[in-house]
Amino acid sequence: MEKWNTELDQLFAKYKDAVPDADASANFMPGLWQKIEARQSFTMRIKKLTQVFVVATAAVCLGLGMAVVVQVSNQTCAAPTWTFWPTHIRPIISQP
């Protein structure tokens, strides 16, 4: 058990030597928040840009859909100028 304690103490000592102490000045927290906000601002820009593209795409789709509906509703149904059956072939219609 004593062997593990000494190995653990050596490990902690190596860790302390490898990792520098944190900055304990008065600007530590404001500096940390500036770093965090700098990363978040880039992410927020990408998020806002993505939202703008999604809204623009939805508006274009809605506009094109409405244009198709309006165009179809403005067309009048005229009588066809052609007949399905050629003039020399007539369907057999049973008359009572």
mmCIF file with all atom_site columns, C-alpha atoms in Angstrom:
data_model
loop_
_atom_site.group_PDB
_atom_site.id
_atom_site.type_symbol
_atom_site.label_atom_id
_atom_site.label_alt_id
_atom_site.label_comp_id
_atom_site.label_asym_id
_atom_site.label_entity_id
_atom_site.label_seq_id
_atom_site.pdbx_PDB_ins_code
_atom_site.Cartn_x
_atom_site.Cartn_y
_atom_site.Cartn_z
_atom_site.occupancy
_atom_site.B_iso_or_equiv
_atom_site.pdbx_formal_charge
_atom_site.auth_seq_id
_atom_site.auth_comp_id
_atom_site.auth_asym_id
_atom_site.auth_atom_id
_atom_site.pdbx_PDB_model_num
ATOM 1  C CA . MET A 1 1  ? 0.000   0.000  0.000   1.00 0.00 ? 1  MET A CA 1
ATOM 2  C CA . GLU A 1 2  ? 2.883   2.311  0.815   1.00 0.00 ? 2  GLU A CA 1
ATOM 3  C CA . LYS A 1 3  ? 4.320   1.628  -2.644  1.00 0.00 ? 3  LYS A CA 1
ATOM 4  C CA . TRP A 1 4  ? 1.128   2.907  -4.288  1.00 0.00 ? 4  TRP A CA 1
ATOM 5  C CA . ASN A 1 5  ? 1.178   6.070  -2.193  1.00 0.00 ? 5  ASN A CA 1
ATOM 6  C CA . THR A 1 6  ? 4.735   6.900  -3.217  1.00 0.00 ? 6  THR A CA 1
ATOM 7  C CA . GLU A 1 7  ? 3.961   6.180  -6.878  1.00 0.00 ? 7  GLU A CA 1
ATOM 8  C CA . LEU A 1 8  ? 0.883   8.381  -6.653  1.00 0.00 ? 8  LEU A CA 1
ATOM 9  C CA . ASP A 1 9  ? 2.874   11.173 -5.015  1.00 0.00 ? 9  ASP A CA 1
ATOM 10 C CA . GLN A 1 10 ? 5.460   10.925 -7.798  1.00 0.00 ? 10 GLN A CA 1
ATOM 11 C CA . LEU A 1 11 ? 2.718   11.075 -10.408 1.00 0.00 ? 11 LEU A CA 1
ATOM 12 C CA . PHE A 1 12 ? 1.219   14.202 -8.825  1.00 0.00 ? 12 PHE A CA 1
ATOM 13 C CA . ALA A 1 13 ? 4.671   15.806 -8.657  1.00 0.00 ? 13 ALA A CA 1
ATOM 14 C CA . LYS A 1 14 ? 5.263   15.118 -12.380 1.00 0.00 ? 14 LYS A CA 1
ATOM 15 C CA . TYR A 1 15 ? 1.823   16.522 -13.191 1.00 0.00 ? 15 TYR A CA 1
ATOM 16 C CA . LYS A 1 16 ? 2.531   19.693 -11.195 1.00 0.00 ? 16 LYS A CA 1
ATOM 17 C CA . ASP A 1 17 ? 5.815   20.167 -13.026 1.00 0.00 ? 17 ASP A CA 1
ATOM 18 C CA . ALA A 1 18 ? 4.202   19.594 -16.444 1.00 0.00 ? 18 ALA A CA 1
ATOM 19 C CA . VAL A 1 19 ? 1.171   21.866 -15.975 1.00 0.00 ? 19 VAL A CA 1
ATOM 20 C CA . PRO A 1 20 ? 1.842   25.526 -15.242 1.00 0.00 ? 20 PRO A CA 1
ATOM 21 C CA . ASP A 1 21 ? -0.042  27.262 -12.477 1.00 0.00 ? 21 ASP A CA 1
ATOM 22 C CA . ALA A 1 22 ? -3.170  29.152 -13.450 1.00 0.00 ? 22 ALA A CA 1
ATOM 23 C CA . ASP A 1 23 ? -2.954  32.913 -13.768 1.00 0.00 ? 23 ASP A CA 1
ATOM 24 C CA . ALA A 1 24 ? -4.172  34.271 -10.452 1.00 0.00 ? 24 ALA A CA 1
ATOM 25 C CA . SER A 1 25 ? -4.286  37.916 -11.501 1.00 0.00 ? 25 SER A CA 1
ATOM 26 C CA . ALA A 1 26 ? -7.327  40.163 -11.440 1.00 0.00 ? 26 ALA A CA 1
ATOM 27 C CA . ASN A 1 27 ? -7.781  39.736 -15.217 1.00 0.00 ? 27 ASN A CA 1
ATOM 28 C CA . PHE A 1 28 ? -8.040  35.955 -15.091 1.00 0.00 ? 28 PHE A CA 1
ATOM 29 C CA . MET A 1 29 ? -11.851 35.685 -15.223 1.00 0.00 ? 29 MET A CA 1
ATOM 30 C CA . PRO A 1 30 ? -12.413 38.551 -17.693 1.00 0.00 ? 30 PRO A CA 1
ATOM 31 C CA . GLY A 1 31 ? -9.743  37.053 -19.953 1.00 0.00 ? 31 GLY A CA 1
ATOM 32 C CA . LEU A 1 32 ? -11.353 33.640 -19.692 1.00 0.00 ? 32 LEU A CA 1
ATOM 33 C CA . TRP A 1 33 ? -14.782 35.083 -20.564 1.00 0.00 ? 33 TRP A CA 1
ATOM 34 C CA . GLN A 1 34 ? -13.306 36.908 -23.559 1.00 0.00 ? 34 GLN A CA 1
ATOM 35 C CA . LYS A 1 35 ? -11.926 33.628 -24.874 1.00 0.00 ? 35 LYS A CA 1
ATOM 36 C CA . ILE A 1 36 ? -15.260 31.895 -24.355 1.00 0.00 ? 36 ILE A CA 1
ATOM 37 C CA . GLU A 1 37 ? -17.216 34.701 -26.037 1.00 0.00 ? 37 GLU A CA 1
ATOM 38 C CA . ALA A 1 38 ? -14.804 34.771 -28.969 1.00 0.00 ? 38 ALA A CA 1
ATOM 39 C CA . ARG A 1 39 ? -15.510 31.120 -29.663 1.00 0.00 ? 39 ARG A CA 1
ATOM 40 C CA . GLN A 1 40 ? -19.247 31.569 -29.175 1.00 0.00 ? 40 GLN A CA 1
ATOM 41 C CA . SER A 1 41 ? -19.417 34.599 -31.453 1.00 0.00 ? 41 SER A CA 1
ATOM 42 C CA . PHE A 1 42 ? -18.071 32.594 -34.404 1.00 0.00 ? 42 PHE A CA 1
ATOM 43 C CA . THR A 1 43 ? -20.541 29.812 -33.679 1.00 0.00 ? 43 THR A CA 1
ATOM 44 C CA . MET A 1 44 ? -23.370 32.302 -33.327 1.00 0.00 ? 44 MET A CA 1
ATOM 45 C CA . ARG A 1 45 ? -22.488 33.903 -36.679 1.00 0.00 ? 45 ARG A CA 1
ATOM 46 C CA . ILE A 1 46 ? -22.657 30.535 -38.398 1.00 0.00 ? 46 ILE A CA 1
ATOM 47 C CA . LYS A 1 47 ? -25.951 29.755 -36.653 1.00 0.00 ? 47 LYS A CA 1
ATOM 48 C CA . LYS A 1 48 ? -27.504 33.103 -37.667 1.00 0.00 ? 48 LYS A CA 1
ATOM 49 C CA . LEU A 1 49 ? -26.285 32.706 -41.253 1.00 0.00 ? 49 LEU A CA 1
ATOM 50 C CA . THR A 1 50 ? -27.798 29.224 -41.406 1.00 0.00 ? 50 THR A CA 1
ATOM 51 C CA . GLN A 1 51 ? -31.110 30.515 -40.059 1.00 0.00 ? 51 GLN A CA 1
ATOM 52 C CA . VAL A 1 52 ? -31.172 33.274 -42.685 1.00 0.00 ? 52 VAL A CA 1
ATOM 53 C CA . PHE A 1 53 ? -30.572 30.741 -45.460 1.00 0.00 ? 53 PHE A CA 1
ATOM 54 C CA . VAL A 1 54 ? -33.344 28.459 -44.157 1.00 0.00 ? 54 VAL A CA 1
ATOM 55 C CA . VAL A 1 55 ? -35.840 31.320 -43.962 1.00 0.00 ? 55 VAL A CA 1
ATOM 56 C CA . ALA A 1 56 ? -34.865 32.569 -47.439 1.00 0.00 ? 56 ALA A CA 1
ATOM 57 C CA . THR A 1 57 ? -35.239 29.066 -48.888 1.00 0.00 ? 57 THR A CA 1
ATOM 58 C CA . ALA A 1 58 ? -38.653 28.660 -47.275 1.00 0.00 ? 58 ALA A CA 1
ATOM 59 C CA . ALA A 1 59 ? -39.764 32.052 -48.651 1.00 0.00 ? 59 ALA A CA 1
ATOM 60 C CA . VAL A 1 60 ? -38.600 31.141 -52.173 1.00 0.00 ? 60 VAL A CA 1
ATOM 61 C CA . CYS A 1 61 ? -40.396 27.782 -52.003 1.00 0.00 ? 61 CYS A CA 1
ATOM 62 C CA . LEU A 1 62 ? -43.579 29.418 -50.739 1.00 0.00 ? 62 LEU A CA 1
ATOM 63 C CA . GLY A 1 63 ? -43.418 32.081 -53.445 1.00 0.00 ? 63 GLY A CA 1
ATOM 64 C CA . LEU A 1 64 ? -42.874 29.555 -56.224 1.00 0.00 ? 64 LEU A CA 1
ATOM 65 C CA . GLY A 1 65 ? -45.671 27.366 -54.884 1.00 0.00 ? 65 GLY A CA 1
ATOM 66 C CA . MET A 1 66 ? -48.063 30.307 -54.824 1.00 0.00 ? 66 MET A CA 1
ATOM 67 C CA . ALA A 1 67 ? -47.023 31.289 -58.360 1.00 0.00 ? 67 ALA A CA 1
ATOM 68 C CA . VAL A 1 68 ? -47.848 27.808 -59.626 1.00 0.00 ? 68 VAL A CA 1
ATOM 69 C CA . VAL A 1 69 ? -51.235 27.788 -57.898 1.00 0.00 ? 69 VAL A CA 1
ATOM 70 C CA . VAL A 1 70 ? -52.138 31.249 -59.215 1.00 0.00 ? 70 VAL A CA 1
ATOM 71 C CA . GLN A 1 71 ? -51.016 30.335 -62.734 1.00 0.00 ? 71 GLN A CA 1
ATOM 72 C CA . VAL A 1 72 ? -53.102 27.140 -62.728 1.00 0.00 ? 72 VAL A CA 1
ATOM 73 C CA . SER A 1 73 ? -56.178 28.889 -61.348 1.00 0.00 ? 73 SER A CA 1
ATOM 74 C CA . ASN A 1 74 ? -55.972 31.613 -64.031 1.00 0.00 ? 74 ASN A CA 1
ATOM 75 C CA . GLN A 1 75 ? -56.133 29.096 -66.862 1.00 0.00 ? 75 GLN A CA 1
ATOM 76 C CA . THR A 1 76 ? -59.619 28.625 -68.287 1.00 0.00 ? 76 THR A CA 1
ATOM 77 C CA . CYS A 1 77 ? -60.928 25.282 -69.350 1.00 0.00 ? 77 CYS A CA 1
ATOM 78 C CA . ALA A 1 78 ? -61.758 25.667 -73.015 1.00 0.00 ? 78 ALA A CA 1
ATOM 79 C CA . ALA A 1 79 ? -63.381 22.969 -75.075 1.00 0.00 ? 79 ALA A CA 1
ATOM 80 C CA . PRO A 1 80 ? -60.779 20.831 -76.797 1.00 0.00 ? 80 PRO A CA 1
ATOM 81 C CA . THR A 1 81 ? -60.275 21.427 -80.479 1.00 0.00 ? 81 THR A CA 1
ATOM 82 C CA . TRP A 1 82 ? -59.491 17.805 -81.115 1.00 0.00 ? 82 TRP A CA 1
ATOM 83 C CA . THR A 1 83 ? -61.428 14.619 -80.518 1.00 0.00 ? 83 THR A CA 1
ATOM 84 C CA . PHE A 1 84 ? -60.112 11.475 -79.004 1.00 0.00 ? 84 PHE A CA 1
ATOM 85 C CA . TRP A 1 85 ? -61.462 9.265  -81.772 1.00 0.00 ? 85 TRP A CA 1
ATOM 86 C CA . PRO A 1 86 ? -60.387 9.860  -85.349 1.00 0.00 ? 86 PRO A CA 1
ATOM 87 C CA . THR A 1 87 ? -63.240 10.667 -87.720 1.00 0.00 ? 87 THR A CA 1
ATOM 88 C CA . HIS A 1 88 ? -63.130 7.324  -89.534 1.00 0.00 ? 88 HIS A CA 1
ATOM 89 C CA . ILE A 1 89 ? -63.188 5.291  -86.279 1.00 0.00 ? 89 ILE A CA 1
ATOM 90 C CA . ARG A 1 90 ? -66.141 5.733  -83.969 1.00 0.00 ? 90 ARG A CA 1
ATOM 91 C CA . PRO A 1 91 ? -66.777 3.818  -80.786 1.00 0.00 ? 91 PRO A CA 1
ATOM 92 C CA . ILE A 1 92 ? -69.652 1.455  -80.755 1.00 0.00 ? 92 ILE A CA 1
ATOM 93 C CA . ILE A 1 93 ? -72.338 2.971  -78.632 1.00 0.00 ? 93 ILE A CA 1
ATOM 94 C CA . SER A 1 94 ? -75.344 0.883  -77.840 1.00 0.00 ? 94 SER A CA 1
ATOM 95 C CA . GLN A 1 95 ? -78.506 2.791  -78.219 1.00 0.00 ? 95 GLN A CA 1
ATOM 96 C CA . PRO A 1 96 ? -81.647 1.646  -76.496 1.00 0.00 ? 96 PRO A CA 1
#
